[in-house]
Short mmCIF file of C-alpha atoms in Angstrom, two decimals:
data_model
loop_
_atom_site.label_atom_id
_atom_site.label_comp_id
_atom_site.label_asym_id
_atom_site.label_seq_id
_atom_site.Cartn_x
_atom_site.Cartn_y
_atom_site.Cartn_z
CA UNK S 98 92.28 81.93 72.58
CA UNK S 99 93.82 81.11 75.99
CA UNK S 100 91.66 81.16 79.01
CA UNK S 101 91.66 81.11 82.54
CA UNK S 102 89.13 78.47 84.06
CA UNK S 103 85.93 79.99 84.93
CA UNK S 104 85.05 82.20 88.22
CA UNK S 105 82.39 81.97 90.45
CA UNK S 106 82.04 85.28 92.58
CA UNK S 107 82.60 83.94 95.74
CA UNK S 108 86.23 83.16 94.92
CA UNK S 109 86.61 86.18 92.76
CA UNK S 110 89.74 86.80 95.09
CA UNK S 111 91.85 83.54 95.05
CA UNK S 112 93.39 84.14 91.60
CA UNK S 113 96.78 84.02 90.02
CA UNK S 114 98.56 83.68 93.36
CA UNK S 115 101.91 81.87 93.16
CA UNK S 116 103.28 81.63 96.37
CA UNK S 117 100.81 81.04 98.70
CA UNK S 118 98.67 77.83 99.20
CA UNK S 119 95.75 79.86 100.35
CA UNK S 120 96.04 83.24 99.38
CA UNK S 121 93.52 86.27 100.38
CA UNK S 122 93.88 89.41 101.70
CA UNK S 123 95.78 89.39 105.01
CA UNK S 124 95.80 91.65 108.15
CA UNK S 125 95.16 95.10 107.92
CA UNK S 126 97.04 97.68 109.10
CA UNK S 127 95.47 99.35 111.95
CA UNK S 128 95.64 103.10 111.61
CA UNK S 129 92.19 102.92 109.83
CA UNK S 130 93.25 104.68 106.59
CA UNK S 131 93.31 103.17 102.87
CA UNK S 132 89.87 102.05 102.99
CA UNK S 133 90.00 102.45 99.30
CA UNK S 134 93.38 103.14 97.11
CA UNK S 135 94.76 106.70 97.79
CA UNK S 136 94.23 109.30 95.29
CA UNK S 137 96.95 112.53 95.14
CA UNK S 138 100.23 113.63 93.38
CA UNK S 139 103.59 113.08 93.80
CA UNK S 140 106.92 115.11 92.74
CA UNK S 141 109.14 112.48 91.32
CA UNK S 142 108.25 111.21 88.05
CA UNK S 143 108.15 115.04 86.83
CA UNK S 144 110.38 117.23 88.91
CA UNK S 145 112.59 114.57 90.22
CA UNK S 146 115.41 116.06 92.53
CA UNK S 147 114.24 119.61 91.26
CA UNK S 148 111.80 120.35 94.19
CA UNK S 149 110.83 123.10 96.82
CA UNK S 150 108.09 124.45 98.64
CA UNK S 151 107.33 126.85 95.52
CA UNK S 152 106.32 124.06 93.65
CA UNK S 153 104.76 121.82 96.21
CA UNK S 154 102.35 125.57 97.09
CA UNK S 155 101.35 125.76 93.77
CA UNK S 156 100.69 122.00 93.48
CA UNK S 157 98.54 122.35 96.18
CA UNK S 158 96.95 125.25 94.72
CA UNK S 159 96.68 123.83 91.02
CA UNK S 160 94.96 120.67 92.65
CA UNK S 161 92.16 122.92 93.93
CA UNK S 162 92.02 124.98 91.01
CA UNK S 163 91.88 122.60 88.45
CA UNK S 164 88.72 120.89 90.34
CA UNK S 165 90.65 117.76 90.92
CA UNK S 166 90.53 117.89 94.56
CA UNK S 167 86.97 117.68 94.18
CA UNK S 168 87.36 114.31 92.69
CA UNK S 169 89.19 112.84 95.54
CA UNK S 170 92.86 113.39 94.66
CA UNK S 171 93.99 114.62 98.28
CA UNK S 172 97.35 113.87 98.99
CA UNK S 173 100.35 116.21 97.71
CA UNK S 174 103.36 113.94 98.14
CA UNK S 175 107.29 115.15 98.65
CA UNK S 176 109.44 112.79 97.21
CA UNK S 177 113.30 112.35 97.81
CA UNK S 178 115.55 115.35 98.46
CA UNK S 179 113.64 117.60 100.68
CA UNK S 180 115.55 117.23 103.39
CA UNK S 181 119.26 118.93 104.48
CA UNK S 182 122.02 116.46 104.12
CA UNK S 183 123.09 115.62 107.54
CA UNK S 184 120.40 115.69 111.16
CA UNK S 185 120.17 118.60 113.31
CA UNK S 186 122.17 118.71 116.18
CA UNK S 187 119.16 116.81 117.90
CA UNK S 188 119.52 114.00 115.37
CA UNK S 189 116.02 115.27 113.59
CA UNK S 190 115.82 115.16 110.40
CA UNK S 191 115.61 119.04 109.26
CA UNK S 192 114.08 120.19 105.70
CA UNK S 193 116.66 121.72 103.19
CA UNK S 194 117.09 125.19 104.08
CA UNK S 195 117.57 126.57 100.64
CA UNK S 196 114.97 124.65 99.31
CA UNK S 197 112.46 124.55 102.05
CA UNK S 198 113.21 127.67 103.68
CA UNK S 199 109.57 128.09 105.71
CA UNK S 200 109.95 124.33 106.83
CA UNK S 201 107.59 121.52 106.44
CA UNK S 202 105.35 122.58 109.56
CA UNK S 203 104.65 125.57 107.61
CA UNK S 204 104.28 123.51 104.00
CA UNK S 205 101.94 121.02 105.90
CA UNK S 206 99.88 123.64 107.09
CA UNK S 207 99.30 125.56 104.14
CA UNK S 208 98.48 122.32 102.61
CA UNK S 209 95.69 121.33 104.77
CA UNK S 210 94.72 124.82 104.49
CA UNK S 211 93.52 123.92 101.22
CA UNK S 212 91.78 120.85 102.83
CA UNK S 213 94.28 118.24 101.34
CA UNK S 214 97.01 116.40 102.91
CA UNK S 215 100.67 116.11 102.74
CA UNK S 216 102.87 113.26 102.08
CA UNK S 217 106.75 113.51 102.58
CA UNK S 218 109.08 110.81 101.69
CA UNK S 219 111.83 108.46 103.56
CA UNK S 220 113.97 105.52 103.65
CA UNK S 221 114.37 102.60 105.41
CA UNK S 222 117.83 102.33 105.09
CA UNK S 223 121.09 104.82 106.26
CA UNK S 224 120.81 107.44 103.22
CA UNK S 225 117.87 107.82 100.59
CA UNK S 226 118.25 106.83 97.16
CA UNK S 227 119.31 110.41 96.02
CA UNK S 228 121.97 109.74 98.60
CA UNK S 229 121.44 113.54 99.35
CA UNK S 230 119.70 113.01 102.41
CA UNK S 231 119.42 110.69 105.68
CA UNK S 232 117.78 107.25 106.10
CA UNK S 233 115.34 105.95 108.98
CA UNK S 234 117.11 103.58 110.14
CA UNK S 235 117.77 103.19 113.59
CA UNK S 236 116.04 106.63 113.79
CA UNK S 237 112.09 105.45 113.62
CA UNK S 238 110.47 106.22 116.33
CA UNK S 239 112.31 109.86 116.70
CA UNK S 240 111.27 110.40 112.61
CA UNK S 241 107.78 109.17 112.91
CA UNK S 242 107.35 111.92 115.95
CA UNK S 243 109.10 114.48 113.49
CA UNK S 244 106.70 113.65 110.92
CA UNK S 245 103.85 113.40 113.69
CA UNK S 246 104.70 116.44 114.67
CA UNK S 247 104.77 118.34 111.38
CA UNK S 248 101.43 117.06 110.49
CA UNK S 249 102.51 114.83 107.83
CA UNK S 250 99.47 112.72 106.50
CA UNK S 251 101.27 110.02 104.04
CA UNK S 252 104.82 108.31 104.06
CA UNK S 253 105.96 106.55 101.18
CA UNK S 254 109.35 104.69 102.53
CA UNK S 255 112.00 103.47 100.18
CA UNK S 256 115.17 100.25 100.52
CA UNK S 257 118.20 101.98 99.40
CA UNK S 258 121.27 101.27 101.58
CA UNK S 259 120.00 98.97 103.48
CA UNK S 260 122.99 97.27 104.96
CA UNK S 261 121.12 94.38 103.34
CA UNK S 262 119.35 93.84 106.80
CA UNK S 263 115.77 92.30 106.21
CA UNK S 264 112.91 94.55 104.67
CA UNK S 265 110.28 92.80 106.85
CA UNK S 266 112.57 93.75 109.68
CA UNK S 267 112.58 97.39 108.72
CA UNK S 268 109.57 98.04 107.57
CA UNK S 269 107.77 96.61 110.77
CA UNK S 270 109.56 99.30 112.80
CA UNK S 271 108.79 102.37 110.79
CA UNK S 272 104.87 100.65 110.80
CA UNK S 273 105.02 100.55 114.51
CA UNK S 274 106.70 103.83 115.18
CA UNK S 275 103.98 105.70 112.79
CA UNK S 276 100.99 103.63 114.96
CA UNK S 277 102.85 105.15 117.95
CA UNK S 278 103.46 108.61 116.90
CA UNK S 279 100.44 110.00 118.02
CA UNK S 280 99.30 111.18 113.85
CA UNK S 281 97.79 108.67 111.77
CA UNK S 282 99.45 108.39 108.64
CA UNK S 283 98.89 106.30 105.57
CA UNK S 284 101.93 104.14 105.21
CA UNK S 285 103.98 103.28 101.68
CA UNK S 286 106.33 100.69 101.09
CA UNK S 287 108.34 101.18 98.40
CA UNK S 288 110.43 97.93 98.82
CA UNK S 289 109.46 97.46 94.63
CA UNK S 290 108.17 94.16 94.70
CA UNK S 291 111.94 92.02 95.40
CA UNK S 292 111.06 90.22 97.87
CA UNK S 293 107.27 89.67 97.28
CA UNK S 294 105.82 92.33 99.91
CA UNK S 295 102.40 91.46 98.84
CA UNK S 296 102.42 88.16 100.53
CA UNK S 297 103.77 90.06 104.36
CA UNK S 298 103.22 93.83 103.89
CA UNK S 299 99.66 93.50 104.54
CA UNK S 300 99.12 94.76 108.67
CA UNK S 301 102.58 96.55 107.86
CA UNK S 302 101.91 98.85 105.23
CA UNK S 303 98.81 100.63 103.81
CA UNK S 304 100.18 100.07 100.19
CA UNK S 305 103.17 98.30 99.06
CA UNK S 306 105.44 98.52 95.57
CA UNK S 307 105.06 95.35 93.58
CA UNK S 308 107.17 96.82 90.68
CA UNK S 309 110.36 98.09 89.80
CA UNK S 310 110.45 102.39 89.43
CA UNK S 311 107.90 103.04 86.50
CA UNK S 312 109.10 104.93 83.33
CA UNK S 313 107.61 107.05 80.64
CA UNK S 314 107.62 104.86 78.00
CA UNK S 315 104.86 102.47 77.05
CA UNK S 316 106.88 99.34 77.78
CA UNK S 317 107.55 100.11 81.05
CA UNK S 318 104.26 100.75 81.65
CA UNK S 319 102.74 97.42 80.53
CA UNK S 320 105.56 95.66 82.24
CA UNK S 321 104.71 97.14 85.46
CA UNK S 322 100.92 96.20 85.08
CA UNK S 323 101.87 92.65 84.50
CA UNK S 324 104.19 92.65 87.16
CA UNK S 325 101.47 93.88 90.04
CA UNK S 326 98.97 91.11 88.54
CA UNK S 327 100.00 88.39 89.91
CA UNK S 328 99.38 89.69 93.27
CA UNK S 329 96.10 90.66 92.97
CA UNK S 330 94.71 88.13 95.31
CA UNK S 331 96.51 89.88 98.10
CA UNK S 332 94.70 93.72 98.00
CA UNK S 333 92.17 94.81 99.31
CA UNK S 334 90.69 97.51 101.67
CA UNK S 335 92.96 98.88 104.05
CA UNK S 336 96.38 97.40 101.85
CA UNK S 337 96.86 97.56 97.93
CA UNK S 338 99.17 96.57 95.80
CA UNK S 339 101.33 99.55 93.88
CA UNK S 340 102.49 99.24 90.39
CA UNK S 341 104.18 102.65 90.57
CA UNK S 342 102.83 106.17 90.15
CA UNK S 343 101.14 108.03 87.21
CA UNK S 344 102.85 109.02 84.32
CA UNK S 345 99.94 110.21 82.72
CA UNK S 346 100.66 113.78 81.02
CA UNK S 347 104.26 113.53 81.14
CA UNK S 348 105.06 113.23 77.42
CA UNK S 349 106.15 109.70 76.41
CA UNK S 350 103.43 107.57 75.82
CA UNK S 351 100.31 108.56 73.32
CA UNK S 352 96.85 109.93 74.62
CA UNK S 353 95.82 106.53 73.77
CA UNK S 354 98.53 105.03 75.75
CA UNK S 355 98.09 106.82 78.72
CA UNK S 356 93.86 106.61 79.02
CA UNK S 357 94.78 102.63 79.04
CA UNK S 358 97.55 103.42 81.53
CA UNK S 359 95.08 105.11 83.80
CA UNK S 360 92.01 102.64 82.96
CA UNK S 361 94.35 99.69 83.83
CA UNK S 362 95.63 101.49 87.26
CA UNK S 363 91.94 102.28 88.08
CA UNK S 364 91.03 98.83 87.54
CA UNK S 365 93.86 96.89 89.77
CA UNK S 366 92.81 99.52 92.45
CA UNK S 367 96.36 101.04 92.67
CA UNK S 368 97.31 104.34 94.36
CA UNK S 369 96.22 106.92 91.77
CA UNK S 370 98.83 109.12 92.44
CA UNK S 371 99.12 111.60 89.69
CA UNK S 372 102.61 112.26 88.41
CA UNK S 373 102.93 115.26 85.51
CA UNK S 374 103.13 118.96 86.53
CA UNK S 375 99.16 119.57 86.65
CA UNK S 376 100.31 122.84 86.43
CA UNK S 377 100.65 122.80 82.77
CA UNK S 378 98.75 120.15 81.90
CA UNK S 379 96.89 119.74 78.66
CA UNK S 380 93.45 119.09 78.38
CA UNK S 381 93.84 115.51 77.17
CA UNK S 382 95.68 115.34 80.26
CA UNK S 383 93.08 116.52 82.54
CA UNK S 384 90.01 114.94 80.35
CA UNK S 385 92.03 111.42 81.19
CA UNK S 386 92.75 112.33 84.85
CA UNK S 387 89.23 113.56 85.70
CA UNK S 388 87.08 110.73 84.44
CA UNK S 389 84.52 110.37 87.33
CA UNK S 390 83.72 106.70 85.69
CA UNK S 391 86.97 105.59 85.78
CA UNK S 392 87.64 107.18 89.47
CA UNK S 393 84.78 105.47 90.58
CA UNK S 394 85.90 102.04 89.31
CA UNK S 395 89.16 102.67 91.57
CA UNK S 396 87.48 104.06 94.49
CA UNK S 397 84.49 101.34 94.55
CA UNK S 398 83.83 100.38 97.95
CA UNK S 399 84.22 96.17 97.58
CA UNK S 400 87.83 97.11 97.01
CA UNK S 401 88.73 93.78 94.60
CA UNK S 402 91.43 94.41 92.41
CA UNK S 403 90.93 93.20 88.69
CA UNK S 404 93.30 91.30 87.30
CA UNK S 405 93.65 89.60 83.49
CA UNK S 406 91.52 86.79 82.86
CA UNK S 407 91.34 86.44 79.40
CA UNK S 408 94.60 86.57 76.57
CA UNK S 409 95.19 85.68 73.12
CA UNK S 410 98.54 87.09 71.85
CA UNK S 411 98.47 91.09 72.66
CA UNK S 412 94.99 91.11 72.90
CA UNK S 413 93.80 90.64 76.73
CA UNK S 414 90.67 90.96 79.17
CA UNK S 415 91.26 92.45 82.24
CA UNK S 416 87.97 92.68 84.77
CA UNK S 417 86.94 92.74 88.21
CA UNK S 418 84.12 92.68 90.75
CA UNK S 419 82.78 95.74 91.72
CA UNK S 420 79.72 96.55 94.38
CA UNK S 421 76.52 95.70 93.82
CA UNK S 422 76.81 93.18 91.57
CA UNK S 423 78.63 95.04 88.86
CA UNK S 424 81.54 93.94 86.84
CA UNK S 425 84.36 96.38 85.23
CA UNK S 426 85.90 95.52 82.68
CA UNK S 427 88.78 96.39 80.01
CA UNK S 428 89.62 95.15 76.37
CA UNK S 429 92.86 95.79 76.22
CA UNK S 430 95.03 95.96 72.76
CA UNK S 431 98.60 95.83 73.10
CA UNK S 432 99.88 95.07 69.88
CA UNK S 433 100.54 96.68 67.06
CA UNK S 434 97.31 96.99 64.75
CA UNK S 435 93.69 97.49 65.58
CA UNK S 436 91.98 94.21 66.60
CA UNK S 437 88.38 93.01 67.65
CA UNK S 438 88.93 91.73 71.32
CA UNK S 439 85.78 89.27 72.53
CA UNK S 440 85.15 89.13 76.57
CA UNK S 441 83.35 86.03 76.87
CA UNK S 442 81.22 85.78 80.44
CA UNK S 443 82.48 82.74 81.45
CA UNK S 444 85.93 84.78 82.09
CA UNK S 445 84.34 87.49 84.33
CA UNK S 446 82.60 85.86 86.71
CA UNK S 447 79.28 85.91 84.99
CA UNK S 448 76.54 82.96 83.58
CA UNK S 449 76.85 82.84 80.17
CA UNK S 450 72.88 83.43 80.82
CA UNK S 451 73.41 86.58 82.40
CA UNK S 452 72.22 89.77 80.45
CA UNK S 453 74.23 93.10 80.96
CA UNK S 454 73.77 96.65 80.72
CA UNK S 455 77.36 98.07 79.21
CA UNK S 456 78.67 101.33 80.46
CA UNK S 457 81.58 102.50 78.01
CA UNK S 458 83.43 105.00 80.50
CA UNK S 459 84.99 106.61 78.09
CA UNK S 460 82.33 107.66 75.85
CA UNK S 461 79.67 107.14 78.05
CA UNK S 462 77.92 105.57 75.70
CA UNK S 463 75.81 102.42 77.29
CA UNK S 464 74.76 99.14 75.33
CA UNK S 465 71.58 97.45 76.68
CA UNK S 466 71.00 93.83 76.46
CA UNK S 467 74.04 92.73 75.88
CA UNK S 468 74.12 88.66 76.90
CA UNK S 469 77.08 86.07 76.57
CA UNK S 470 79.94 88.45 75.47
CA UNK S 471 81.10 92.27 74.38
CA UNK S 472 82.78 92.60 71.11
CA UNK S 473 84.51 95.36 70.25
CA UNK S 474 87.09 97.00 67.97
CA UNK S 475 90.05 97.95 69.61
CA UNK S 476 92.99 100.64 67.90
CA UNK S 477 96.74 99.63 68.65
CA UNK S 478 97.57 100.75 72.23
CA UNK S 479 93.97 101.82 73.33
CA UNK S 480 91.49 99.95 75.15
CA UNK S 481 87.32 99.78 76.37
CA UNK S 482 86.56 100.03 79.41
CA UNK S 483 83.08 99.13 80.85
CA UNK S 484 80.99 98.76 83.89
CA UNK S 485 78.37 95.76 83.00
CA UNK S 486 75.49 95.87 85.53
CA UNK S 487 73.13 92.59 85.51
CA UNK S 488 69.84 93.57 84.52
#
């Protein structure tokens, strides 16, 4: 089986990093938010285009309703094509009348009338990606006071038509214009990992896309969680690296499939940003989506992201440090049979002395005793997940 060396907790960070001769986690950006990896929904992966402040009301509401709010999922997110076509005649940026007829003012309000917060969407180049709306740039500080002013809480800020100007360039002077606008407001690059944001984003954004656009497919979904591993060295509180949003309840991957989707987001801490039409959602759907042990890997306060540490084939070991001691952990099966899947100690920062308590968080079942390693049996596609606490 192929192993990384062992790790010793106090360098539990400085892992699989590949461009930097000394990586950690950098600056932070100062608007105080991200203290842990945002938790909320976002329109895209379901509704695409097809968006308006019907839907984005009874989001809001469904989020409350459902009791998922209460979990910490906060943020109702606007993505691309909310906005008219061209500015006003005050070169604002104006919401789509026919879509958006009340505004965003009035959409932002309701919103934190239901004690969440609103996210609306941008790009750092001329037009969005839809192409069926305007860009920031060269606009940033007069769209930062828009959004200021609206009481917009989140901004996730895409690259399309860039006039291939630099990203580091661009993104700085949304970053600034949002410290200056008066509103703090959590700060998204979605620059999808080209040209390695993790290793500059970090005192420019509050999260940052290491990944191409994530699909509903199973594929894309492992791809993406390899992709945003590499980088793990370079999250932490404050900044985290973002793998792409939820597809969880969407329809192309398996219940299996998506509970190892969600474990494996929970442990990298990436933005849990839920992205089906909770609406409607099943109850394998909202069982997955409302696991309070999984949450709380995601949301633990020592804000490591986990990373893989252990592979043999398609069977892997994923874990990371938690507080207090703790380690999470997942055995992962990607192939395409059931396998047994051994995490050895010496892979997860633990003596081989060491004796465990293991917390399955999806069963909730708990093994005493355990001391060495955890063997289990793992079906095609599914995975174990675990909190071991040191007894």
């Amino acid at each position: 089986m192929a192993r990384m060396a062992p790790l010793s907790p106090m360098f539990f960070f400085l892992v699989l990093s590949t461009t930097s001769p000394a990586a950690c986690v950098g600056a932070i950006l100062k608007n105080g938010l991200g203290r842990t990896p945002p938790m909320g929904w976002n329109s895209w992966n379901h509704f695409g285009c097809g968006i308006n402040e019907t839907i984005i009301r009874d989001i809001a509401d469904a989020m409350v309703d459902t009791g998922l709010a209460k979990l910490g999922y906060e943020y109702i997110n606007i993505d691309d094509c909310w906005a008219d076509f061209n500015r006003d005649s005050q070169g604002n940026l104006a919401a789509n009348a026919s879509t958006f007829p009340s505004g965003i003012m009035a959409l932002a309000d309701y919103v934190h009338g239901k004690r969440l917060k609103l996210g609306i969407y941008g790009d750092a180049g001329v037009r969005t990606c839809s192409k069926l709306m305007p860009g920031s740039l060269g606009y940033e500080e007069q769209d930062a006071r828009t959004y200021a002013s609206w009481g917009i809480d989140y901004l996730k800020y895409d690259n399309c038509h860039s006039r291939k100007t630099s990203p580091i360039t661009r993104y700085t002077k949304m970053s600034e214009a949002l410290l200056n606008s008066g509103r703090n407001i959590f700060f998204s690059l979605c620059e999808w990992g080209v040209d390695d944001p993790a290793t500059w984003a970090g005192g420019i954004g509050n999260s940052w896309r290491t990944t191409v656009d994530i699909k509903d497919k199973w594929e894309s979904m492992t791809n993406n969680a390899d992709q945003s591993n590499k980088w793990a060295s370079y999250a932490g509180p404050g900044g985290w690296n973002d793998p792409d949003m939820l597809e969880v309840g969407n329809g192309g991957m398996t219940t299996e499939e998506y509970r190892s989707h969600f474990s494996i987001w929970a442990l990298v801490k990436a933005p849990l940003l839920i992205g089906c039409d909770i609406r409607l959602m099943s109850n394998e759907t909202k069982e997955i989506l409302s696991n309070q042990n999984v949450i709380a890997v995601n949301q633990d306060e020592l804000g490591v992201q986990g990373h893989k540490v252990q592979q043999d084939g398609y069977l892997e070991v994923w874990a990371g440090q938690l507080s207090g001691g703790r380690v999470a952990l997942v055995m992962w099966n990607r192939g395409p049979a059931g396998a047994s899947i051994t995490a050895s100690w010496s892979n997860i920062s633990l003596s081989l002395s060491a004796v465990v308590d293991a917390h399955d968080l999806w069963t909730d079942e708990v093994t005493s005793s355990v001391q060495g390693s955890l063997k289990r049996d793992v079906d095609s596609h599914a995975c174990k997940m675990y909190i071991l606490t040191p007894k």
